[in-house]
Short mmCIF file of C-alpha atoms in Angstrom, two decimals:
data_model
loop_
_atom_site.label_atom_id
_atom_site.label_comp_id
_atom_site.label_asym_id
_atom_site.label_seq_id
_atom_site.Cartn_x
_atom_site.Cartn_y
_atom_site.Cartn_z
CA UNK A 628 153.18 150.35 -37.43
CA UNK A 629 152.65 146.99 -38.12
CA UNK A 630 151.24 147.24 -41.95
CA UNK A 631 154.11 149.63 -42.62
CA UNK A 632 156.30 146.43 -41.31
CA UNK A 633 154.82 144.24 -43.90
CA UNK A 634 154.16 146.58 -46.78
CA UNK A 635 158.21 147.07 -46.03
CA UNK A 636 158.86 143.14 -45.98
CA UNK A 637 156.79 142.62 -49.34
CA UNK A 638 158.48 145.31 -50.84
CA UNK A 639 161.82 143.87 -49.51
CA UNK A 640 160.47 140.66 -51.70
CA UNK A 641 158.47 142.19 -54.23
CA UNK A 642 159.44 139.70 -57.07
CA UNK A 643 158.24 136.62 -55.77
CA UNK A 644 155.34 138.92 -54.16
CA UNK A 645 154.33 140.31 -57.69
CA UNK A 646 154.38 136.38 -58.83
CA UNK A 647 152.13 135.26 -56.25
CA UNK A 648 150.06 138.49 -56.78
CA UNK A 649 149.56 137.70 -60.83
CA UNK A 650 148.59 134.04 -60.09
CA UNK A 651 146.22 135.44 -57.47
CA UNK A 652 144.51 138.00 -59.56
CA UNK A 653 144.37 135.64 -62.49
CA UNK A 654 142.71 132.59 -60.26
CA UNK A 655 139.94 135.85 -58.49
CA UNK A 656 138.92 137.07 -62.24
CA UNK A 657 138.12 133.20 -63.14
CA UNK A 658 135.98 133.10 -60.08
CA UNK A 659 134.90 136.08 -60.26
CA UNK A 660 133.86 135.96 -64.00
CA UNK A 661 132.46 132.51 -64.03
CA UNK A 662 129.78 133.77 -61.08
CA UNK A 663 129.44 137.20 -62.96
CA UNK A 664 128.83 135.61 -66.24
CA UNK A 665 126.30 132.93 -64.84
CA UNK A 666 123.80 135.80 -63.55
CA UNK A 667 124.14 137.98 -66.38
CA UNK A 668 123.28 135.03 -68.44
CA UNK A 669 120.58 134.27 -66.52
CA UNK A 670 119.44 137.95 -66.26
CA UNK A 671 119.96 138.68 -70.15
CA UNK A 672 117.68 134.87 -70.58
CA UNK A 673 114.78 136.03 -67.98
CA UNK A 674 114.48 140.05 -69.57
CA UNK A 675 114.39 138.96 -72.75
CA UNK A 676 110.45 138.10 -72.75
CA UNK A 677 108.13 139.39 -70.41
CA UNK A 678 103.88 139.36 -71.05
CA UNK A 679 103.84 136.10 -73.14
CA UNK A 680 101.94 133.44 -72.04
CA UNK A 681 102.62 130.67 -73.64
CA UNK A 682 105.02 130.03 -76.94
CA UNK A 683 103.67 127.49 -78.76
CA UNK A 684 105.82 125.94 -82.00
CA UNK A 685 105.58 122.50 -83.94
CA UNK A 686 105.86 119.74 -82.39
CA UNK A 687 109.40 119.35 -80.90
CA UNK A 688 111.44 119.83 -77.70
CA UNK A 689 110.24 122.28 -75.22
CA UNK A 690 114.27 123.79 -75.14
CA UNK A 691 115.11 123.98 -79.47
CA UNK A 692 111.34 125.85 -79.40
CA UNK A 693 112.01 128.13 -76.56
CA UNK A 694 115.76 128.50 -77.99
CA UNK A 695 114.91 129.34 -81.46
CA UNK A 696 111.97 131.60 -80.82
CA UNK A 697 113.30 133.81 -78.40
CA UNK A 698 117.00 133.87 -78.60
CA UNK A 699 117.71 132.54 -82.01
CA UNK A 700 119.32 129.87 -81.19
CA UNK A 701 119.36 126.54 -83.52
CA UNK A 702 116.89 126.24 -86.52
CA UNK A 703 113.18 125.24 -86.41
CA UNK A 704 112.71 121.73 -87.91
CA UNK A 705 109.35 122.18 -89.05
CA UNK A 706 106.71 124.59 -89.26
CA UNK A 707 103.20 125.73 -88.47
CA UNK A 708 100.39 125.92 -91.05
CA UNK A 709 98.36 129.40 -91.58
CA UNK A 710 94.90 127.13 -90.50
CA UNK A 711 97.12 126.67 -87.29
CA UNK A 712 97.80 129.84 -86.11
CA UNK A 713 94.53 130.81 -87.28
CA UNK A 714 92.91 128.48 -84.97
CA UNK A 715 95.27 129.49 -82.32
CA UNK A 716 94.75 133.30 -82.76
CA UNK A 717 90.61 132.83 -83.10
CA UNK A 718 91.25 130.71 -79.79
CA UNK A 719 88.30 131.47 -77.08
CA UNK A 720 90.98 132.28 -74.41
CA UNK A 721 93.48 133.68 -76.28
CA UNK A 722 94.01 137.68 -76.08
CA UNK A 723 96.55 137.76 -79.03
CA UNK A 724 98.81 136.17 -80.94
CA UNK A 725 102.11 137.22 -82.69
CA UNK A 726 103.54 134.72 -85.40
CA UNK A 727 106.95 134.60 -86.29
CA UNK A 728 108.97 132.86 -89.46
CA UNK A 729 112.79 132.34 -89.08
CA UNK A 730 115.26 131.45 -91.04
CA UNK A 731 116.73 134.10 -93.29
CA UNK A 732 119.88 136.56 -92.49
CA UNK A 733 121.56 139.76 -92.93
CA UNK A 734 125.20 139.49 -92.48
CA UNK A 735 124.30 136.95 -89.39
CA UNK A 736 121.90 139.38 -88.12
CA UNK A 737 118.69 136.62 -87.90
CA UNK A 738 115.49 137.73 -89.89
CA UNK A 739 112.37 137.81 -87.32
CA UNK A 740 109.18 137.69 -90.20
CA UNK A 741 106.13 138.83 -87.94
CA UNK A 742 102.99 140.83 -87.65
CA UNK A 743 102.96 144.21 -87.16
CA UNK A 744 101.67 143.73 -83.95
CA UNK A 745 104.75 142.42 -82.62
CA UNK A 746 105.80 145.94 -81.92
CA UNK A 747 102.70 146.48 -79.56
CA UNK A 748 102.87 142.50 -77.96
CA UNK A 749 106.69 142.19 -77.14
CA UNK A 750 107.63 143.11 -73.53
CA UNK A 751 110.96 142.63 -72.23
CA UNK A 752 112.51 143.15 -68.67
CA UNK A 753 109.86 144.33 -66.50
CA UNK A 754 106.94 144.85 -68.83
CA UNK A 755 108.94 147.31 -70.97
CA UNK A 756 107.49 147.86 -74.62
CA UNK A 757 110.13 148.70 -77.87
CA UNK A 758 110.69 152.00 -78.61
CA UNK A 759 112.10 153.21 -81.83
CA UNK A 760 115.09 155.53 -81.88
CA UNK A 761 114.24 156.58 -85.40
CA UNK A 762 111.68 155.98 -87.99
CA UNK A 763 108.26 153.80 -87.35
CA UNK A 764 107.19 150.03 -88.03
CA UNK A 765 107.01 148.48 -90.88
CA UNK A 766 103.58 148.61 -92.85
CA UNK A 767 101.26 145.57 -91.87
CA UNK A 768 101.31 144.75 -95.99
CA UNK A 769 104.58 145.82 -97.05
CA UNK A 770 107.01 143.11 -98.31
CA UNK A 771 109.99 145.36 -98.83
CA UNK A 772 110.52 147.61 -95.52
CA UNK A 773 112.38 145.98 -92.28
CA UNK A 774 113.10 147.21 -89.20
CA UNK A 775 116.33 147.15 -87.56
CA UNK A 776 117.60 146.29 -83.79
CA UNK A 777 119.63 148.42 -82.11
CA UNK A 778 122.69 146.05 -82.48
CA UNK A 779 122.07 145.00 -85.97
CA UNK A 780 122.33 148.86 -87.21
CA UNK A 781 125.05 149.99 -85.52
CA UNK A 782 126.86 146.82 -86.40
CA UNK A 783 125.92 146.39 -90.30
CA UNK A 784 126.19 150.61 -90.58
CA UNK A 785 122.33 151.02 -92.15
CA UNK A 786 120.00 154.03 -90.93
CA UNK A 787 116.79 154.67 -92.42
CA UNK A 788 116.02 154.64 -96.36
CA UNK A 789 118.90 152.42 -96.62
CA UNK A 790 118.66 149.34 -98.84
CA UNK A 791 119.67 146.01 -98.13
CA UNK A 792 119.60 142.45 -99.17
CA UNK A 793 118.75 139.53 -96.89
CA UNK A 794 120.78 136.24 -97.47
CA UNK A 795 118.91 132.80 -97.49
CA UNK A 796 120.24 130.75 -94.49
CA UNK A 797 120.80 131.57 -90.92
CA UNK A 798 124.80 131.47 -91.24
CA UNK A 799 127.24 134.71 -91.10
CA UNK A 800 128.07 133.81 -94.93
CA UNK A 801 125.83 132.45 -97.42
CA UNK A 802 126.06 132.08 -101.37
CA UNK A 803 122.24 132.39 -101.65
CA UNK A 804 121.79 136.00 -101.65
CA UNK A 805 117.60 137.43 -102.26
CA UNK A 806 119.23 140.27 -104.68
CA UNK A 807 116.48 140.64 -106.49
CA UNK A 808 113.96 141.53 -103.35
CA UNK A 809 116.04 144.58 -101.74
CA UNK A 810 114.32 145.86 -99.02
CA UNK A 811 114.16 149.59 -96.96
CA UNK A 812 114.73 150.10 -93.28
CA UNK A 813 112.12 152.05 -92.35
CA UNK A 814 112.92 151.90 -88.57
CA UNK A 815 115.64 151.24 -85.52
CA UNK A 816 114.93 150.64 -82.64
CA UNK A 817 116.21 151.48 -79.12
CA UNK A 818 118.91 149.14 -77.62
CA UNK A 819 116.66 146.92 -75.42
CA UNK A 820 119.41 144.35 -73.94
CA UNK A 821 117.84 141.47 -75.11
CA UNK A 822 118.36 139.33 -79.07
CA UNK A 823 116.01 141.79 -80.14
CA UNK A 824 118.84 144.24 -80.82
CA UNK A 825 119.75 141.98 -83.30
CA UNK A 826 116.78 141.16 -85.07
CA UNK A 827 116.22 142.34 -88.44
CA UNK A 828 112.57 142.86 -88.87
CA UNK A 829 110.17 142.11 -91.40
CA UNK A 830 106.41 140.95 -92.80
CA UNK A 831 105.80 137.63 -93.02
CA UNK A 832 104.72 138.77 -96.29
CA UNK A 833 108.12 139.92 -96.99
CA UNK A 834 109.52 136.47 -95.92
CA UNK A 835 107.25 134.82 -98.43
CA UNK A 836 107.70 136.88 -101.26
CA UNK A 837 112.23 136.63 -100.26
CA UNK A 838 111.37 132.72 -101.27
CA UNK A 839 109.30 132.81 -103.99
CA UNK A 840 106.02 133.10 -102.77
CA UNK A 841 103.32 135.55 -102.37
CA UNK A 842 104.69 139.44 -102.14
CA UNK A 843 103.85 142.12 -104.16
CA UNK A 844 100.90 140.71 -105.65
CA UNK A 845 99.84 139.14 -103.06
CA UNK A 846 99.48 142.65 -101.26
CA UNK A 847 98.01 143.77 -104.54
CA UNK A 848 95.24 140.58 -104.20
CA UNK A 849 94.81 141.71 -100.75
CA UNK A 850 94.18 145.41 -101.26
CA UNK A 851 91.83 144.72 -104.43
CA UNK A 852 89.82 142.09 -102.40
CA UNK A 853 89.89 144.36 -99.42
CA UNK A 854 88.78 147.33 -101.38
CA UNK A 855 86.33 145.52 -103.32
CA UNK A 856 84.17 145.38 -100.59
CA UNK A 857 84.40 147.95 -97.69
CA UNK A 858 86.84 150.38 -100.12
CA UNK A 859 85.20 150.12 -103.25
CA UNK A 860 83.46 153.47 -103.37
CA UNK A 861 86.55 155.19 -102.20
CA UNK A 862 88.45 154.06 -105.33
CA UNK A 863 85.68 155.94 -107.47
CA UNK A 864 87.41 159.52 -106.13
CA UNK A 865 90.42 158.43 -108.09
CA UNK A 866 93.96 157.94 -107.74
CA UNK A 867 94.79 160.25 -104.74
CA UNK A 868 92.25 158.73 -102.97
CA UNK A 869 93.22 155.58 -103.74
CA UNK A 870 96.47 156.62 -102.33
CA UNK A 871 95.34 158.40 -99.28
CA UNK A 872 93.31 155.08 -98.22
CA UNK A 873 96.33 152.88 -98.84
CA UNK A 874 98.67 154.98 -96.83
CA UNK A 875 96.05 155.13 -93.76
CA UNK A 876 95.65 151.42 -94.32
CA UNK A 877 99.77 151.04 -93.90
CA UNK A 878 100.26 153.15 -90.96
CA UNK A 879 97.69 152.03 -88.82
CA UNK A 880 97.02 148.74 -90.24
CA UNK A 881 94.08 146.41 -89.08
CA UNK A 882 95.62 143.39 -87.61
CA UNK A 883 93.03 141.17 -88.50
CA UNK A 884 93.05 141.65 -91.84
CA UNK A 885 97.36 140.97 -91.68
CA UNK A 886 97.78 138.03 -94.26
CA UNK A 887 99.83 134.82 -93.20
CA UNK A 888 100.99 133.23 -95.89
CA UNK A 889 103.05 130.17 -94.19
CA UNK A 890 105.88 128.87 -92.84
CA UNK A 891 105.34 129.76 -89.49
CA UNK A 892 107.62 128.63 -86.93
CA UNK A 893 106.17 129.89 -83.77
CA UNK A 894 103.38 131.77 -82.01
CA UNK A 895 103.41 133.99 -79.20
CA UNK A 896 100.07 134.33 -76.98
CA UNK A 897 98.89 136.13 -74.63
CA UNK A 898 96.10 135.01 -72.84
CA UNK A 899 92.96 136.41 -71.49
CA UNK A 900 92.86 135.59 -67.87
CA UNK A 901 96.35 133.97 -67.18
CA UNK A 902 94.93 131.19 -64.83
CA UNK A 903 93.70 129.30 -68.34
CA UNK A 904 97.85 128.87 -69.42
CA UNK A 905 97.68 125.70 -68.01
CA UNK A 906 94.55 124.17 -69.68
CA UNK A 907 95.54 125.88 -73.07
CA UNK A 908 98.79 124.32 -72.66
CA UNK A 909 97.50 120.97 -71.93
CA UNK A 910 95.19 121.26 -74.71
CA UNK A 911 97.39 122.06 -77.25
CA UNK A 912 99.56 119.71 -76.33
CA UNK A 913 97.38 117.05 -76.87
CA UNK A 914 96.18 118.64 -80.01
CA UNK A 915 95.46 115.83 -83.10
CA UNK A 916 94.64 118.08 -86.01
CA UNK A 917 98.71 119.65 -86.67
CA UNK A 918 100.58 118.54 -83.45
CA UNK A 919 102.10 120.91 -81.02
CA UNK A 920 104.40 122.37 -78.23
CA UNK A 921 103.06 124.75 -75.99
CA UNK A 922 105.54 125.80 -73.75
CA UNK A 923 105.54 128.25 -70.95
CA UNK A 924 108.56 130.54 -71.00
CA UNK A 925 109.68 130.94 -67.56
CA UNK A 926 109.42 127.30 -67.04
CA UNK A 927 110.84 126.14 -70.13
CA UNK A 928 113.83 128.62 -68.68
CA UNK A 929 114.04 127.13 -65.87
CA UNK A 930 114.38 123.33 -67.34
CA UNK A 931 117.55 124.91 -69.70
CA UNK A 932 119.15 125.97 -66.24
CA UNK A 933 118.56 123.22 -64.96
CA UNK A 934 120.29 121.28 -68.01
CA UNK A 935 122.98 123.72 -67.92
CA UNK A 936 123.50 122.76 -64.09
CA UNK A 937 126.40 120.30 -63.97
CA UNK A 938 128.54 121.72 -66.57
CA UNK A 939 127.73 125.24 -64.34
CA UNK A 940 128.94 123.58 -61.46
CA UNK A 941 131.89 121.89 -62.84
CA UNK A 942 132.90 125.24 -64.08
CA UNK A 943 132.58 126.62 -60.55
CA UNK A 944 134.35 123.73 -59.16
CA UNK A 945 137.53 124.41 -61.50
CA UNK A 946 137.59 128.21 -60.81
CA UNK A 947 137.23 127.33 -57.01
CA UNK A 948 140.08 124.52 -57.38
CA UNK A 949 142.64 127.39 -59.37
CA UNK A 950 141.70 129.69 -57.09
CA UNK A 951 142.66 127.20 -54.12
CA UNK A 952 146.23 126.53 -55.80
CA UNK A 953 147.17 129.90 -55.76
CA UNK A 954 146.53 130.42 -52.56
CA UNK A 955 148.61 127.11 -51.57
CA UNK A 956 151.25 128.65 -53.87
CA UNK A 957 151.34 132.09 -51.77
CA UNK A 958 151.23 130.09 -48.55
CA UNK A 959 154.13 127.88 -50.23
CA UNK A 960 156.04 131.38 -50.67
CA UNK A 961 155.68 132.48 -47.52
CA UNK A 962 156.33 129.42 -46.03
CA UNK A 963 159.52 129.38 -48.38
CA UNK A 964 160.35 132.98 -47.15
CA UNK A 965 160.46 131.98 -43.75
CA UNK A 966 164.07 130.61 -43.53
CA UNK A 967 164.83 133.67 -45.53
CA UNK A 968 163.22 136.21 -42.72
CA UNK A 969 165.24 134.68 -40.12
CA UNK A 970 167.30 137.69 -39.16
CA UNK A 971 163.73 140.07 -39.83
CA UNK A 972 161.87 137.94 -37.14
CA UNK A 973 164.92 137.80 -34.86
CA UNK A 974 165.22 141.73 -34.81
CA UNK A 975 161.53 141.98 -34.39
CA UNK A 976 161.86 139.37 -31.59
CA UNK A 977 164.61 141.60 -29.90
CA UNK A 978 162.63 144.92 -30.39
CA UNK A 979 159.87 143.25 -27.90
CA UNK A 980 157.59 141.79 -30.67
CA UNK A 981 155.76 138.22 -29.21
CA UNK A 982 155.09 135.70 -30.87
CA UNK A 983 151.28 136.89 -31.42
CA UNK A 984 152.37 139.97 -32.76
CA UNK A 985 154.34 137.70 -35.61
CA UNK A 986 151.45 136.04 -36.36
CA UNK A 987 149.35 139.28 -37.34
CA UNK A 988 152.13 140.20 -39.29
CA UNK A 989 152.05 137.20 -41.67
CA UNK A 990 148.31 137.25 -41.32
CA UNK A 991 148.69 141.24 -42.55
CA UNK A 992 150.91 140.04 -45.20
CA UNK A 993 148.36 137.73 -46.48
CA UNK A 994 145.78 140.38 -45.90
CA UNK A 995 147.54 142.73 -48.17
CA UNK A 996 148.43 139.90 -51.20
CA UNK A 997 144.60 139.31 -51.17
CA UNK A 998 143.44 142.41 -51.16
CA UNK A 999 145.85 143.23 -54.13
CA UNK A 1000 144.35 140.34 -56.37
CA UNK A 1001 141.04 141.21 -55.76
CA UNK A 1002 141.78 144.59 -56.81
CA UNK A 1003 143.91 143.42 -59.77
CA UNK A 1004 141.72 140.60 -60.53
CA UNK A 1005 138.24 142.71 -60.71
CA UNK A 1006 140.47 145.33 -62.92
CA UNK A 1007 141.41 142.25 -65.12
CA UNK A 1008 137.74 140.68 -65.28
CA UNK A 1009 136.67 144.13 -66.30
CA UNK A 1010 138.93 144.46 -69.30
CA UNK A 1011 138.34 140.96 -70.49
CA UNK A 1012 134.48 141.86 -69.94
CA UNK A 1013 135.19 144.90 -72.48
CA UNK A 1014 136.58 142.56 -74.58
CA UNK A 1015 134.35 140.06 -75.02
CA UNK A 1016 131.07 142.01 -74.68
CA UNK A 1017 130.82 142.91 -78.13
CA UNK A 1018 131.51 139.07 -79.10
CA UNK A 1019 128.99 137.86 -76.64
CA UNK A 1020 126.39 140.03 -78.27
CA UNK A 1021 126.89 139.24 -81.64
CA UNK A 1022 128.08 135.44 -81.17
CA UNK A 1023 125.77 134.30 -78.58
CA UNK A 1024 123.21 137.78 -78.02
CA UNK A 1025 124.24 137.94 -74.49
CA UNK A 1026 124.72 141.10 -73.64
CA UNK A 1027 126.96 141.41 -70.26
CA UNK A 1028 127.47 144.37 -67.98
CA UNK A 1029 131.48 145.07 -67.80
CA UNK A 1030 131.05 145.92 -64.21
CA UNK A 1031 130.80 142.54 -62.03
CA UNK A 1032 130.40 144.12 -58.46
CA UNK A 1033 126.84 143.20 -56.77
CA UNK A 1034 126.51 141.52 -53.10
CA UNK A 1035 126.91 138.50 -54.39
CA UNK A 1036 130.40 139.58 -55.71
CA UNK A 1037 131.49 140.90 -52.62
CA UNK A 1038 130.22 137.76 -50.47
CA UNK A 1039 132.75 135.86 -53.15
CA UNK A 1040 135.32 138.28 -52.40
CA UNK A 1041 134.80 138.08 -48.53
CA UNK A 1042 135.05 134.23 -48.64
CA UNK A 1043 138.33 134.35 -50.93
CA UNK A 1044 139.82 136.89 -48.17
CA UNK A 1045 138.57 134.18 -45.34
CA UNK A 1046 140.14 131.43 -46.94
CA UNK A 1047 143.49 133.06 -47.44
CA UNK A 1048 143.31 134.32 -44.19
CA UNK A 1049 142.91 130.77 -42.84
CA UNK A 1050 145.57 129.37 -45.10
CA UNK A 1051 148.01 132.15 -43.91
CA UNK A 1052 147.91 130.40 -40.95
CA UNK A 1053 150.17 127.94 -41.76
CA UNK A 1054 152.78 130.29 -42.17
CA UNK A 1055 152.01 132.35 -39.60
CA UNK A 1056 151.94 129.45 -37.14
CA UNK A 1057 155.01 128.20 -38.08
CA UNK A 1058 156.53 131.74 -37.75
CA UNK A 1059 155.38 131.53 -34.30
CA UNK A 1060 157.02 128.41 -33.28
CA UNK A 1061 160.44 129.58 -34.91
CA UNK A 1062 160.05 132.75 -32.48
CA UNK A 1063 159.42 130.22 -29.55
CA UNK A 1064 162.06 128.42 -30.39
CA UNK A 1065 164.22 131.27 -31.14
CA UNK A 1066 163.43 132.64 -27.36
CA UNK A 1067 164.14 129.48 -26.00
CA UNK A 1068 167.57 128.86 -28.01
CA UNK A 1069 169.18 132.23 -27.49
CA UNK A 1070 171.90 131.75 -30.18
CA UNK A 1071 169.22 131.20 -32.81
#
């Protein structure tokens, strides 16, 4: 009986209600989005490498390494020599290493230049390896076949065979364009979530021979050398042998023998008993010989977080404040409303209705308003989630789920109903004195 009294009286002032509603469902979505936004960041940071030890770059910030190795973020200032990483990957407790060369790419897609291996190594999430939706990796020599994320071929429109041509420079647009180095996608793989959807994939080979430097004969010099000593005799059966050894050789290639020709801007290791990250870190940190940063990536997370703190918190602390004027304006409405309801309350007063019973009304009122917005204002996150999502991915390589419900989402939601709640109070309270007075005073 009661909520069909104040659905009635909301209706009976349903443009000033549907006001108060939009500011309300406007101020919820800001909360609502700024919490929703912060986890999925942090979930989107924390998934995107999993299984890597340490990441260890040139000597530089522990944040521009961990930004520009992982999430392709900001440029590399320097680079790593190939005596370097060999050092590093010949390490006594290092299981593997996976070197990686940034720097070029494709319509703003970033090129990642790395070892084959990098499609065995990478984890993301919980321990989760790539998959490929279609085709296979690139060939551990080949300095003309890439391999596409999930993002970047949807997005640029390429499936396998295609050709394409990989601009010098990071930026969306460049007037540098390698046209004379096409290369083949030869793979895509599964949507994983995580920047690697918009990798484009290549040799480090291939990245040297985009710039001028070793490629096709260098893979040539490679294959004779190799073959002049362990596949020598093979190339006396002639050329279909020749050709049967070199396609074994591409498909399942020997990492070891995987040539780094330079301009390496990062390594990723894996260690062989995990307890050792600490004393590899310290000693390559201390390194003379080529200095550099070893970093360990959920730490290194942590520290950007922890950067990102205040201007988290003053984001917070706006929503909370917009959120908090809305509600003052609804309690200024109903407050407003009161002098209005005069003759309502009186009749309710004269039907038996106490003061008490006024009070729940106005608190149902406020109920309802709330309820509305939070409704409204998860429908409105949503669509401005939809919106943004595929700018997110491509601007920033967040990707963020559209739907923001979770517990922590409907904690926020219970505190926005128990703050409104105690703000309808005021109203309430002073619709409660007008019925005292209205009982003492009968020709009120």
């Amino acid at each position: 009986m009661l909520t069909q009294i104040a659905r009635a009286s909301l209706w009976n002032r349903r443009t000033t209600v549907a006001l108060t509603l939009l500011a309300l469902s406007i101020g919820v979505a800001l909360l609502l989005g700024i919490d929703h936004l912060r986890h999925q960041a942090k979930d989107s940071f924390r998934q995107t490498l999993s299984g890597t030890d340490l990441i260890v770059g040139p000597r530089g910030g522990q944040t521009n390494l961990l930004l520009y190795s992982v999430f392709q973020m900001g440029q590399p200032s320097t680079s790593l020599s190939p005596d370097a990483y060999e050092r590093l990957a010949h390490h006594p407790m290092v299981d593997w290493a996976v070197p990686i060369a940034l720097g070029d790419a494709v319509q703003g897609f970033p090129v990642f230049a790395t070892h084959w291996s990098y499609f065995e190594r990478y984890r993301y999430g919980q321990d989760q390896p790539l998959v490929f939706a279609e085709g296979r990796p690139f060939a551990a020599h080949s300095d003309d076949q890439v391999v596409l994320g999930a993002a970047a071929a949807r997005e640029l429109g390429y499936g396998l065979g295609d050709s394409l041509v990989v601009a010098h420079g990071s930026a969306g647009v460049s007037f540098t364009h390698h046209d004379d180095h096409p290369m083949t996608v030869v793979g895509i793989l599964e949507p994983t979530g995580t920047p690697a959807d918009r990798r484009v994939h290549m040799t480090l080979l291939a990245m040297e021979g985009l710039h001028g430097g070793e490629s096709s004969d260098a893979h040539d010099d490679h294959g004779h050398a190799e073959h002049g000593t362990a596949g020598h005799d093979d190339h006396d059966h002639g050329g279909h042998a020749h050709h049967d050894h070199h396609q074994q050789h591409s498909e399942a290639p020997d990492q070891s023998m995987e040539p780094v020709p330079g301009n390496i801007n990062a390594v990723l290791l894996g260690l062989k008993s995990r307890p050792m990250v600490f004393a590899l870190q310290r000693e390559l940190n201390t390194t003379r010989n080529e200095p550099m940063t070893a970093i360990l990536p959920g730490v290194a997370l942590t520290e950007l977080w922890q950067l990102l703190a205040v201007a988290e918190n003053l984001l917070y602390l706006i929503s909370f404040l917009v959120l908090l004027a809305t509600l003052a304006g609804m309690m200024t409405m109903l407050l407003a409303s009161m002098g209005e309801r005069r003759r309502e309350l009186a009749i309710l007063r004269t039907v038996g209705a106490s003061g008490l019973t006024l009070v729940l009304l106005i608190e149902l009122e406020v109920a309802l308003i709330t309820l509305l917005s939070l409704v409204f204002g998860t429908l409105l996150l949503m669509a401005g989630l939809a919106l943004a999502q595929p700018w997110l991915a491509s601007e920033f390589g967040l990707f963020i789920a559209i739907n923001p419900m979770s517990a922590q989402t409907a904690y926020l939601m219970l505190g926005i109903l128990g703050l409104a709640l105690v703000m309808g109070l005021v109203p309430a309270l002073a619709a409660y004195r007008r019925a005292l007075a209205a009982g003492l005073n009968p020709r009120q």
